[in-house]
Short mmCIF file of C-alpha atoms in Angstrom, two decimals:
data_model
loop_
_atom_site.label_atom_id
_atom_site.label_comp_id
_atom_site.label_asym_id
_atom_site.label_seq_id
_atom_site.Cartn_x
_atom_site.Cartn_y
_atom_site.Cartn_z
CA MET P 1 -8.09 -85.93 -51.65
CA ASN P 2 -4.65 -87.99 -51.35
CA LYS P 3 -5.12 -87.96 -47.75
CA ILE P 4 -8.46 -90.49 -47.95
CA VAL P 5 -6.71 -92.77 -50.63
CA LEU P 6 -3.83 -93.29 -48.15
CA SER P 7 -6.13 -94.32 -45.48
CA LEU P 8 -7.74 -96.49 -48.07
CA LEU P 9 -5.09 -98.35 -48.88
CA VAL P 10 -4.24 -99.41 -45.27
CA SER P 11 -7.90 -100.34 -44.88
CA PHE P 12 -8.01 -103.01 -47.55
CA TYR P 13 -6.78 -106.06 -46.11
CA LEU P 14 -8.44 -106.77 -42.68
CA ILE P 15 -12.19 -104.98 -43.71
CA SER P 16 -12.52 -107.54 -46.48
CA GLY P 17 -10.42 -110.62 -45.53
CA ILE P 18 -12.21 -111.57 -42.23
CA SER P 19 -15.24 -113.46 -43.43
CA THR P 20 -14.82 -117.22 -45.37
CA GLY P 21 -18.87 -118.37 -45.25
CA GLN P 22 -20.09 -122.17 -45.09
CA THR P 23 -19.14 -124.07 -47.91
CA HIS P 24 -21.32 -127.23 -48.84
CA HIS P 25 -18.91 -128.64 -51.89
CA SER P 26 -16.97 -131.99 -53.47
CA GLU P 27 -14.49 -131.58 -56.59
CA ASP P 28 -16.25 -133.78 -58.08
CA ALA P 29 -19.09 -131.28 -59.10
CA PHE P 30 -16.75 -128.86 -60.66
CA SER P 31 -17.74 -127.93 -64.13
CA LEU P 32 -15.27 -125.77 -65.91
CA GLU P 33 -18.18 -124.71 -67.91
CA GLN P 34 -21.21 -124.17 -65.42
CA THR P 35 -17.92 -122.28 -63.49
CA LYS P 36 -17.72 -119.62 -66.79
CA LYS P 37 -21.62 -119.30 -67.45
CA THR P 38 -22.29 -118.40 -63.98
CA LEU P 39 -19.34 -115.92 -63.36
CA THR P 40 -19.79 -114.74 -66.71
CA LYS P 41 -24.05 -113.82 -65.81
CA GLU P 42 -22.89 -111.69 -62.46
CA ILE P 43 -19.77 -110.01 -63.83
CA THR P 44 -22.20 -108.81 -66.92
CA LYS P 45 -24.62 -107.72 -64.47
CA ILE P 46 -22.28 -105.81 -62.15
CA LEU P 47 -21.08 -104.29 -64.74
CA LYS P 48 -24.06 -102.72 -66.15
CA GLU P 49 -25.59 -102.38 -62.87
CA THR P 50 -22.83 -100.09 -61.13
CA GLY P 51 -20.68 -99.00 -64.01
CA THR P 52 -17.76 -100.77 -63.41
CA PRO P 53 -15.78 -100.31 -66.07
CA SER P 54 -13.96 -103.99 -66.59
CA ILE P 55 -13.08 -106.67 -64.40
CA SER P 56 -10.59 -109.11 -65.45
CA LEU P 57 -10.21 -112.07 -63.66
CA SER P 58 -8.02 -115.63 -63.38
CA LEU P 59 -8.55 -118.79 -61.64
CA ILE P 60 -6.48 -120.98 -60.35
CA LYS P 61 -6.92 -125.44 -60.10
CA GLY P 62 -3.62 -126.90 -59.10
CA HIS P 63 -0.50 -126.63 -60.92
CA THR P 64 -3.26 -124.44 -64.11
CA VAL P 65 -4.75 -121.13 -64.33
CA VAL P 66 -8.18 -122.93 -65.65
CA TRP P 67 -9.65 -119.81 -66.70
CA SER P 68 -8.90 -116.23 -67.59
CA GLN P 69 -11.11 -113.68 -69.05
CA ALA P 70 -11.83 -109.72 -69.34
CA PHE P 71 -14.92 -107.86 -69.29
CA GLY P 72 -16.13 -104.52 -69.97
CA TYR P 73 -13.69 -101.78 -71.10
CA ALA P 74 -10.02 -100.81 -70.57
CA ASN P 75 -11.16 -97.30 -71.92
CA VAL P 76 -14.88 -96.38 -71.65
CA LYS P 77 -15.04 -93.60 -73.54
CA LYS P 78 -14.04 -95.22 -76.72
CA GLN P 79 -15.42 -98.67 -76.08
CA VAL P 80 -11.97 -100.36 -76.15
CA PRO P 81 -12.42 -104.03 -74.78
CA ALA P 82 -10.53 -105.23 -71.72
CA THR P 83 -8.52 -108.57 -72.63
CA ARG P 84 -6.11 -110.81 -70.91
CA ALA P 85 -3.63 -108.64 -72.16
CA THR P 86 -4.79 -105.78 -70.52
CA ILE P 87 -2.65 -104.47 -67.91
CA TYR P 88 -3.60 -103.16 -64.11
CA SER P 89 -1.94 -101.83 -61.24
CA THR P 90 -1.82 -104.61 -58.59
CA GLY P 91 -2.36 -102.31 -55.77
CA SER P 92 -1.06 -104.30 -52.30
CA ASN P 93 -1.37 -107.50 -53.73
CA PHE P 94 1.98 -107.42 -54.83
CA LYS P 95 3.39 -107.17 -51.24
CA PHE P 96 3.18 -111.02 -51.67
CA VAL P 97 5.90 -110.52 -54.34
CA THR P 98 7.95 -108.27 -52.28
CA ALA P 99 8.03 -110.80 -49.53
CA THR P 100 8.89 -113.59 -52.02
CA ALA P 101 12.28 -111.92 -53.10
CA ILE P 102 13.04 -111.16 -48.77
CA MET P 103 12.83 -114.83 -48.53
CA GLN P 104 15.04 -116.15 -51.66
CA LEU P 105 17.46 -113.43 -50.30
CA ALA P 106 17.23 -115.10 -47.22
CA GLU P 107 17.50 -118.47 -48.92
CA ALA P 108 20.62 -117.47 -50.45
CA GLY P 109 22.42 -116.46 -47.32
CA LYS P 110 22.12 -112.99 -47.81
CA LEU P 111 19.81 -112.32 -44.68
CA ASN P 112 17.68 -113.61 -42.22
CA ILE P 113 14.22 -112.63 -41.82
CA ASP P 114 14.93 -112.00 -38.32
CA ASP P 115 17.91 -109.74 -38.67
CA PRO P 116 17.46 -106.18 -37.86
CA ILE P 117 16.48 -104.44 -41.23
CA ASN P 118 19.09 -101.43 -40.41
CA LYS P 119 22.30 -104.24 -40.90
CA HIS P 120 21.00 -104.37 -44.42
CA LEU P 121 19.83 -100.83 -45.15
CA GLY P 122 23.19 -99.19 -45.82
CA GLU P 123 23.26 -95.70 -45.26
CA SER P 124 20.01 -95.45 -45.40
CA THR P 125 19.09 -96.94 -41.13
CA ILE P 126 15.98 -95.84 -39.63
CA ASN P 127 15.59 -94.21 -35.81
CA ASP P 128 14.01 -97.51 -34.95
CA ARG P 129 14.20 -99.29 -31.07
CA SER P 130 17.98 -100.86 -31.26
CA ASP P 131 19.10 -98.56 -28.59
CA ASP P 132 17.02 -100.39 -25.83
CA GLY P 133 17.65 -103.71 -27.33
CA THR P 134 14.14 -104.28 -29.60
CA PRO P 135 15.24 -103.94 -33.81
CA VAL P 136 12.30 -103.96 -35.91
CA THR P 137 13.47 -107.21 -38.44
CA PHE P 138 12.58 -108.16 -41.42
CA ARG P 139 9.79 -110.18 -40.11
CA HIS P 140 7.87 -107.16 -38.22
CA LEU P 141 8.04 -105.07 -41.72
CA LEU P 142 6.42 -108.07 -43.85
CA SER P 143 3.76 -108.80 -41.30
CA HIS P 144 3.21 -105.32 -40.58
CA HIS P 145 4.19 -105.49 -36.82
CA SER P 146 7.32 -102.86 -37.35
CA GLY P 147 5.80 -100.26 -34.70
CA LEU P 148 6.84 -97.56 -37.66
CA ASN P 149 5.14 -95.47 -38.68
CA GLY P 150 5.75 -92.52 -41.90
CA PRO P 151 4.79 -90.56 -44.39
CA ILE P 152 3.27 -91.60 -47.78
CA GLU P 153 2.58 -89.39 -51.04
CA ILE P 154 0.11 -90.06 -53.95
CA ILE P 155 1.18 -87.71 -56.96
CA PRO P 156 -1.30 -87.64 -60.31
CA ILE P 157 1.11 -88.12 -63.23
CA TRP P 158 0.65 -84.79 -65.33
CA ASN P 159 1.81 -82.50 -61.70
CA ARG P 160 5.32 -83.39 -63.23
CA LYS P 161 6.34 -84.28 -59.67
CA LEU P 162 8.36 -87.06 -58.86
CA PRO P 163 7.67 -88.74 -55.98
CA LYS P 164 10.59 -89.44 -53.38
CA SER P 165 12.95 -92.36 -53.34
CA LEU P 166 13.08 -95.13 -51.08
CA GLU P 167 16.24 -93.84 -49.04
CA ASN P 168 13.97 -90.49 -48.71
CA ILE P 169 11.56 -92.47 -47.42
CA ALA P 170 13.83 -93.73 -44.83
CA SER P 171 14.33 -91.03 -43.78
CA GLU P 172 11.71 -89.68 -42.29
CA ILE P 173 10.03 -93.12 -40.77
CA THR P 174 9.48 -93.02 -37.06
CA THR P 175 9.00 -95.36 -34.21
CA GLU P 176 6.00 -95.59 -32.37
CA GLU P 177 6.15 -98.50 -30.21
CA PRO P 178 7.80 -101.14 -30.16
CA PRO P 179 7.83 -103.98 -32.44
CA GLY P 180 5.62 -107.47 -32.70
CA LYS P 181 3.05 -105.47 -30.09
CA ASN P 182 0.38 -104.63 -32.43
CA PHE P 183 -0.72 -105.16 -35.84
CA LYS P 184 -0.50 -101.99 -38.20
CA TYR P 185 -1.08 -101.68 -41.65
CA CYS P 186 2.37 -100.80 -43.22
CA ASN P 187 3.01 -99.70 -46.97
CA HIS P 188 6.08 -97.51 -45.81
CA CYS P 189 7.59 -100.87 -44.21
CA TYR P 190 7.11 -102.94 -47.91
CA ALA P 191 9.48 -99.15 -49.04
CA LEU P 192 11.96 -100.19 -46.93
CA ALA P 193 11.69 -103.92 -48.04
CA GLY P 194 12.71 -102.56 -51.24
CA LEU P 195 15.75 -100.93 -50.42
CA ALA P 196 16.79 -103.50 -48.50
CA ILE P 197 16.11 -106.14 -51.77
CA GLU P 198 18.42 -103.44 -53.55
CA ASN P 199 21.25 -103.47 -51.29
CA VAL P 200 21.81 -106.99 -50.37
CA SER P 201 21.23 -107.75 -54.08
CA GLY P 202 23.35 -105.27 -55.87
CA MET P 203 20.78 -104.55 -58.84
CA SER P 204 17.36 -102.34 -58.45
CA TYR P 205 14.13 -103.75 -57.12
CA GLN P 206 12.59 -104.03 -60.34
CA ASP P 207 15.90 -105.26 -62.34
CA TYR P 208 15.70 -108.24 -59.31
CA LEU P 209 12.07 -109.22 -59.42
CA ILE P 210 12.51 -109.69 -63.49
CA LYS P 211 15.29 -111.68 -63.05
CA TYR P 212 14.16 -113.92 -59.93
CA ILE P 213 10.81 -113.98 -59.82
CA LEU P 214 9.17 -113.18 -62.97
CA LYS P 215 10.69 -114.67 -65.60
CA PRO P 216 11.03 -117.74 -64.04
CA LEU P 217 6.91 -118.20 -63.68
CA GLN P 218 7.19 -116.99 -67.53
CA ILE P 219 5.78 -113.80 -67.28
CA THR P 220 7.43 -111.67 -70.02
CA SER P 221 6.59 -108.14 -68.39
CA GLU P 222 9.61 -106.08 -68.75
CA GLY P 223 8.17 -103.32 -66.27
CA PRO P 224 6.40 -104.08 -63.48
CA VAL P 225 7.33 -100.76 -61.84
CA ILE P 226 8.17 -98.27 -64.92
CA PRO P 227 5.90 -99.84 -67.73
CA THR P 228 7.38 -100.09 -71.06
CA PRO P 229 6.07 -98.21 -74.19
CA SER P 230 4.91 -101.34 -75.38
CA MET P 231 3.49 -102.11 -72.13
CA VAL P 232 1.26 -98.61 -71.59
CA GLU P 233 -0.33 -99.24 -74.85
CA GLU P 234 -1.96 -102.27 -72.88
CA LEU P 235 -3.35 -100.01 -69.67
CA ALA P 236 -6.43 -100.10 -68.08
CA LEU P 237 -7.11 -96.28 -67.73
CA PRO P 238 -8.38 -95.34 -64.57
CA TYR P 239 -11.72 -94.47 -63.51
CA THR P 240 -13.88 -94.03 -60.05
CA LEU P 241 -17.49 -94.87 -59.88
CA LYS P 242 -19.95 -92.28 -59.24
CA ASN P 243 -23.86 -92.95 -59.39
CA ASN P 244 -23.24 -95.74 -60.85
CA GLN P 245 -21.21 -94.56 -63.76
CA SER P 246 -17.32 -94.88 -64.76
CA VAL P 247 -16.00 -91.19 -64.40
CA PRO P 248 -12.00 -90.88 -65.33
CA GLU P 249 -8.99 -90.11 -62.18
CA HIS P 250 -6.27 -89.62 -62.24
CA GLN P 251 -3.66 -91.35 -63.44
CA SER P 252 -1.22 -91.78 -60.39
CA ARG P 253 2.07 -92.94 -58.53
CA PHE P 254 3.03 -93.35 -55.01
CA ASP P 255 6.29 -93.57 -54.04
CA VAL P 256 6.47 -96.59 -52.02
CA TYR P 257 5.93 -98.18 -55.20
CA PRO P 258 7.46 -101.64 -53.50
CA ALA P 259 4.04 -101.85 -51.86
CA GLY P 260 2.06 -102.08 -54.61
CA ASP P 261 2.43 -99.18 -57.37
CA ILE P 262 3.04 -101.91 -59.42
CA TYR P 263 1.69 -103.12 -62.84
CA LEU P 264 1.20 -106.54 -64.43
CA THR P 265 -1.74 -108.78 -66.23
CA SER P 266 -4.34 -110.49 -64.14
CA PRO P 267 -2.55 -114.20 -65.50
CA GLU P 268 0.63 -113.00 -64.82
CA MET P 269 -0.32 -112.37 -61.22
CA ALA P 270 -2.09 -115.79 -61.35
CA ASN P 271 1.15 -117.31 -62.35
CA PHE P 272 2.92 -116.43 -58.54
CA TYR P 273 -0.24 -117.65 -57.23
CA ILE P 274 -0.19 -121.08 -58.80
CA ALA P 275 3.81 -120.92 -56.96
CA GLN P 276 2.45 -120.32 -53.77
CA LEU P 277 0.12 -122.98 -53.61
CA ASN P 278 2.32 -125.12 -55.05
CA GLN P 279 5.31 -125.13 -52.45
CA GLY P 280 6.76 -122.93 -54.52
CA SER P 281 6.65 -124.39 -57.71
CA PHE P 282 5.54 -123.34 -61.20
CA GLY P 283 6.34 -125.89 -64.11
CA ASP P 284 9.41 -127.25 -63.96
CA THR P 285 10.65 -123.96 -61.54
CA THR P 286 10.82 -123.60 -57.80
CA ILE P 287 11.26 -119.78 -56.81
CA LEU P 288 11.15 -120.75 -53.09
CA THR P 289 11.52 -123.77 -50.72
CA SER P 290 8.15 -125.47 -49.12
CA LYS P 291 9.89 -124.79 -46.05
CA SER P 292 9.67 -120.86 -47.03
CA ILE P 293 6.23 -120.83 -48.09
CA THR P 294 4.71 -122.67 -45.10
CA GLU P 295 6.71 -119.61 -43.31
CA MET P 296 4.98 -117.20 -45.47
CA GLN P 297 1.75 -118.67 -45.33
CA THR P 298 1.52 -118.75 -40.98
CA ALA P 299 0.36 -116.07 -39.36
CA GLN P 300 2.57 -113.91 -36.86
CA PHE P 301 2.56 -112.75 -33.90
CA GLY P 302 -0.75 -113.87 -33.27
CA SER P 303 -2.59 -112.10 -35.88
CA THR P 304 -4.14 -113.02 -39.16
CA TYR P 305 -1.56 -111.93 -41.48
CA GLY P 306 1.77 -114.22 -42.70
CA LEU P 307 4.51 -112.58 -44.47
CA GLY P 308 3.04 -110.30 -47.77
CA VAL P 309 -0.60 -112.05 -47.26
CA GLY P 310 -3.64 -112.46 -45.01
CA VAL P 311 -3.73 -116.24 -43.32
CA ILE P 312 -6.98 -117.12 -42.58
CA LYS P 313 -8.06 -120.02 -40.42
CA ASP P 314 -11.54 -121.44 -40.88
CA GLY P 315 -12.27 -125.05 -39.35
CA ASN P 316 -9.63 -127.05 -41.12
CA LYS P 317 -9.29 -124.40 -43.69
CA LYS P 318 -7.12 -122.62 -44.37
CA TYR P 319 -7.51 -119.46 -46.72
CA LEU P 320 -4.90 -116.99 -48.36
CA GLN P 321 -6.01 -113.13 -49.35
CA HIS P 322 -5.48 -109.79 -50.01
CA THR P 323 -7.09 -106.72 -51.40
CA GLY P 324 -5.71 -103.83 -53.17
CA GLY P 325 -6.30 -100.76 -54.77
CA VAL P 326 -4.67 -97.21 -55.69
CA PRO P 327 -6.68 -94.33 -57.41
CA GLY P 328 -8.39 -96.04 -59.91
CA PHE P 329 -8.10 -99.24 -59.69
CA SER P 330 -8.63 -102.74 -57.30
CA THR P 331 -7.86 -106.16 -56.73
CA PHE P 332 -8.38 -109.16 -55.05
CA PHE P 333 -7.18 -112.54 -54.19
CA LYS P 334 -8.36 -115.16 -52.19
CA SER P 335 -7.33 -118.73 -52.17
CA GLU P 336 -7.46 -122.15 -50.65
CA THR P 337 -4.44 -123.82 -49.99
CA ASN P 338 -5.88 -127.08 -49.20
CA SER P 339 -7.25 -127.58 -52.37
CA LYS P 340 -4.80 -125.60 -54.02
CA THR P 341 -7.51 -123.49 -55.92
CA GLY P 342 -7.67 -119.70 -56.06
CA VAL P 343 -8.75 -116.52 -57.90
CA TYR P 344 -7.16 -113.34 -58.64
CA ILE P 345 -9.19 -110.28 -59.73
CA ALA P 346 -8.55 -106.61 -61.19
CA SER P 347 -10.26 -103.63 -62.05
CA ASN P 348 -9.89 -100.46 -63.03
CA ALA P 349 -12.30 -99.12 -61.12
CA GLY P 350 -11.48 -97.79 -57.56
CA ASN P 351 -12.52 -98.70 -54.23
CA VAL P 352 -14.82 -101.75 -55.83
CA GLN P 353 -12.67 -104.85 -53.70
CA ARG P 354 -16.67 -105.39 -51.87
CA ILE P 355 -17.82 -106.39 -55.57
CA LEU P 356 -14.60 -108.09 -56.21
CA GLY P 357 -14.51 -109.85 -52.78
CA ALA P 358 -18.08 -111.10 -53.87
CA VAL P 359 -17.17 -112.25 -57.25
CA GLY P 360 -13.83 -113.69 -55.60
CA ASN P 361 -15.84 -115.93 -52.93
CA LEU P 362 -18.17 -116.93 -55.34
CA ALA P 363 -15.39 -117.83 -58.21
CA LEU P 364 -14.02 -120.17 -54.91
CA LYS P 365 -16.45 -121.90 -54.45
CA LEU P 366 -17.30 -122.77 -57.55
CA LEU P 367 -13.97 -123.73 -58.14
CA ASN P 368 -14.38 -126.07 -55.31
CA GLY P 369 -17.41 -127.80 -56.38
CA ASP P 370 -20.17 -126.13 -53.71
CA THR P 371 -23.79 -127.42 -54.11
CA ILE P 372 -25.41 -124.28 -52.75
CA ILE P 373 -24.68 -121.53 -54.96
CA GLU P 374 -26.58 -118.16 -54.59
CA ALA P 375 -26.84 -114.97 -57.00
CA LEU P 376 -25.08 -112.23 -56.07
CA PRO P 377 -27.02 -109.11 -54.69
CA SER P 378 -27.12 -105.71 -56.38
CA PHE P 379 -23.69 -104.05 -55.98
CA LYS P 380 -25.61 -100.76 -57.24
CA LYS P 381 -24.49 -97.84 -55.46
CA GLN P 382 -27.01 -96.68 -52.96
CA GLU P 383 -26.95 -93.11 -52.03
CA PHE P 384 -27.40 -92.49 -48.40
CA GLU P 385 -28.68 -88.99 -47.03
CA GLU P 386 -27.09 -88.22 -43.91
CA ILE P 387 -29.09 -86.75 -41.15
CA LYS P 388 -28.79 -85.54 -37.79
CA VAL P 389 -28.78 -87.23 -34.51
CA THR P 390 -28.86 -86.35 -31.01
CA GLU P 391 -25.67 -86.53 -28.43
CA THR P 392 -27.47 -89.09 -26.56
CA ILE P 393 -27.89 -91.56 -29.25
CA LEU P 394 -24.38 -91.11 -30.39
CA SER P 395 -23.25 -92.05 -27.02
CA ARG P 396 -25.70 -95.46 -26.78
CA TYR P 397 -23.14 -96.87 -29.49
CA VAL P 398 -19.88 -95.93 -27.89
CA GLY P 399 -17.63 -98.63 -26.99
CA LYS P 400 -15.52 -101.70 -28.18
CA TYR P 401 -17.15 -104.35 -30.63
CA GLN P 402 -15.22 -108.29 -31.52
CA LEU P 403 -15.67 -109.04 -34.87
CA THR P 404 -13.41 -112.11 -34.81
CA PRO P 405 -11.01 -112.78 -32.04
CA GLN P 406 -8.13 -110.59 -33.36
CA PHE P 407 -10.25 -108.24 -35.00
CA PHE P 408 -12.39 -105.09 -33.01
CA ILE P 409 -13.77 -101.71 -34.54
CA THR P 410 -13.67 -98.94 -31.64
CA ILE P 411 -16.18 -96.67 -31.39
CA THR P 412 -15.77 -93.14 -30.74
CA ASN P 413 -18.16 -89.74 -30.06
CA GLU P 414 -15.76 -86.73 -30.32
CA GLY P 415 -17.47 -83.70 -30.91
CA HIS P 416 -20.57 -84.49 -31.89
CA GLN P 417 -19.03 -87.04 -34.32
CA LEU P 418 -18.71 -90.64 -34.54
CA TYR P 419 -15.34 -92.13 -35.49
CA GLY P 420 -15.31 -96.30 -36.10
CA GLN P 421 -11.45 -97.47 -35.84
CA ALA P 422 -10.66 -100.61 -36.63
CA THR P 423 -7.74 -103.31 -35.87
CA GLY P 424 -4.44 -101.31 -37.31
CA GLN P 425 -6.57 -98.76 -38.71
CA PRO P 426 -7.18 -94.96 -38.52
CA LYS P 427 -10.14 -93.77 -37.48
CA PHE P 428 -13.05 -92.93 -40.29
CA GLU P 429 -16.01 -90.61 -39.53
CA LEU P 430 -19.70 -92.68 -39.41
CA PHE P 431 -22.64 -90.38 -41.18
CA ALA P 432 -25.88 -91.72 -39.79
CA TYR P 433 -28.75 -92.40 -42.23
CA GLU P 434 -30.97 -93.64 -40.14
CA GLU P 435 -30.98 -93.68 -35.79
CA GLN P 436 -28.84 -97.12 -35.75
CA LYS P 437 -27.65 -97.14 -38.57
CA PHE P 438 -24.63 -95.58 -40.80
CA PHE P 439 -22.22 -94.91 -43.90
CA LEU P 440 -19.40 -94.13 -44.51
CA LYS P 441 -18.11 -91.62 -46.88
CA VAL P 442 -14.18 -92.88 -47.61
CA VAL P 443 -15.53 -96.34 -48.76
CA ASP P 444 -18.66 -98.44 -49.35
CA ALA P 445 -19.37 -99.87 -46.13
CA GLN P 446 -22.46 -99.08 -43.85
CA ILE P 447 -22.50 -100.02 -39.75
CA GLU P 448 -25.92 -101.11 -38.02
CA PHE P 449 -26.18 -100.89 -34.16
CA HIS P 450 -28.71 -103.20 -32.40
CA MET P 451 -30.30 -103.03 -29.20
CA GLU P 452 -31.92 -105.20 -26.22
CA ASN P 453 -33.41 -103.24 -23.17
CA GLY P 454 -31.90 -99.57 -24.22
CA ALA P 455 -28.53 -100.94 -24.25
CA THR P 456 -26.42 -101.40 -27.43
CA THR P 457 -25.33 -104.67 -27.58
CA SER P 458 -24.12 -105.36 -31.16
CA LEU P 459 -23.39 -104.03 -34.60
CA THR P 460 -23.09 -105.41 -38.33
CA LEU P 461 -20.23 -104.46 -40.77
CA PHE P 462 -21.84 -104.12 -44.00
CA GLN P 463 -18.79 -104.47 -46.53
CA ASN P 464 -17.38 -107.36 -48.37
CA GLY P 465 -20.39 -109.23 -47.22
CA ILE P 466 -22.14 -109.33 -43.62
CA ILE P 467 -20.05 -109.71 -40.30
CA LYS P 468 -21.62 -109.11 -36.54
CA GLY P 469 -19.54 -108.23 -33.45
CA LYS P 470 -20.24 -108.01 -30.32
CA LYS P 471 -20.04 -105.06 -27.55
CA ILE P 472 -17.50 -106.40 -25.28
CA GLU P 473 -16.76 -103.19 -23.48
#
């Protein structure tokens, strides 16, 4: 089970972050009351149809959280309502915060983001390609272009086994290819960034975050990494969805905690995004210079990922986006930088990024006064019955499909089993439920292949929307 979850941790950013959609809006058309009414109706429907225990969202406009609201239950059995104070795991959305800490240390002159990371890892240096002149730098780490690989372990709390230390993780990391070459989502890279923060600052990772990022942003949590007893009272319990019902999930920890094993409320995370959307400023406080903010929000090495966040261009608009997930929790963040609008959503159900993404996209349209608003589709879980298809049929679909200029899905047939592998991600098995339609078992996604004159020409990915890709090989 843990192996599957780890694969999902790797996949969340890209699959959910490559589609923005057209908008027709006017800022003058924004209505907070209509926004509240529309989102309340849609979220209430989602909770009822899917069994999602709770959803907590915060909407950002300019320098302000204009609305923050929680729906559903933090504890389903006891029917404890979720509130604005309910705490959720942030998942990988916290990578943006870890990257911010590195940028702060760079501004202080204590490191350079193009420094070899081994310069700042003390006795825990990694075996990268420094000997042949291509060391891994902080820029490589934060943008997922390090070429590094390493084990990740998720441990249910009641197993009474401690996760590995950051130093232990560093000792197990290996290099697969030269840095800067390919995007490959890398949770263990953020463990190295966390270790460097400790070595450079002389403080624990948590203490540094509290002093230099959270408190300046009026985030009062004293235990984002190690929740305090009073925080535990506000923690949502984790669930998974089965047959449109909430099923309790193990409470877990994972060793690469700077990559996203962090606990905060939705409004607290929104404060961080306000600073990112306002050139590093939050009220009278500045946590980063505008130069550093611009660098973080610039796609690196020709990819669609900056330093800690996805960067999506759509015409003259730029969106920042990320998703996150650990067992029993899911999160989604998206913002439009020009209008300084954004949404952060958290849920205590695992693997519901598709649902949160749809709500988030709708919220962003409403914030920007979009004049064409459609009701969200039903997210009631569809149960697929696997069928067998012939080897001849499977071979038709093998090839490489381009969904965006930098995002591809490669389909292979190995031992009578079809696999799909997206850019920078592991291979996942595809199971047929119709001759040209396949589903994934590890995440809520489906693929349909399209044919013309007996040859496969394209595919459609159904996950967080509908994305089409042309067959190019």
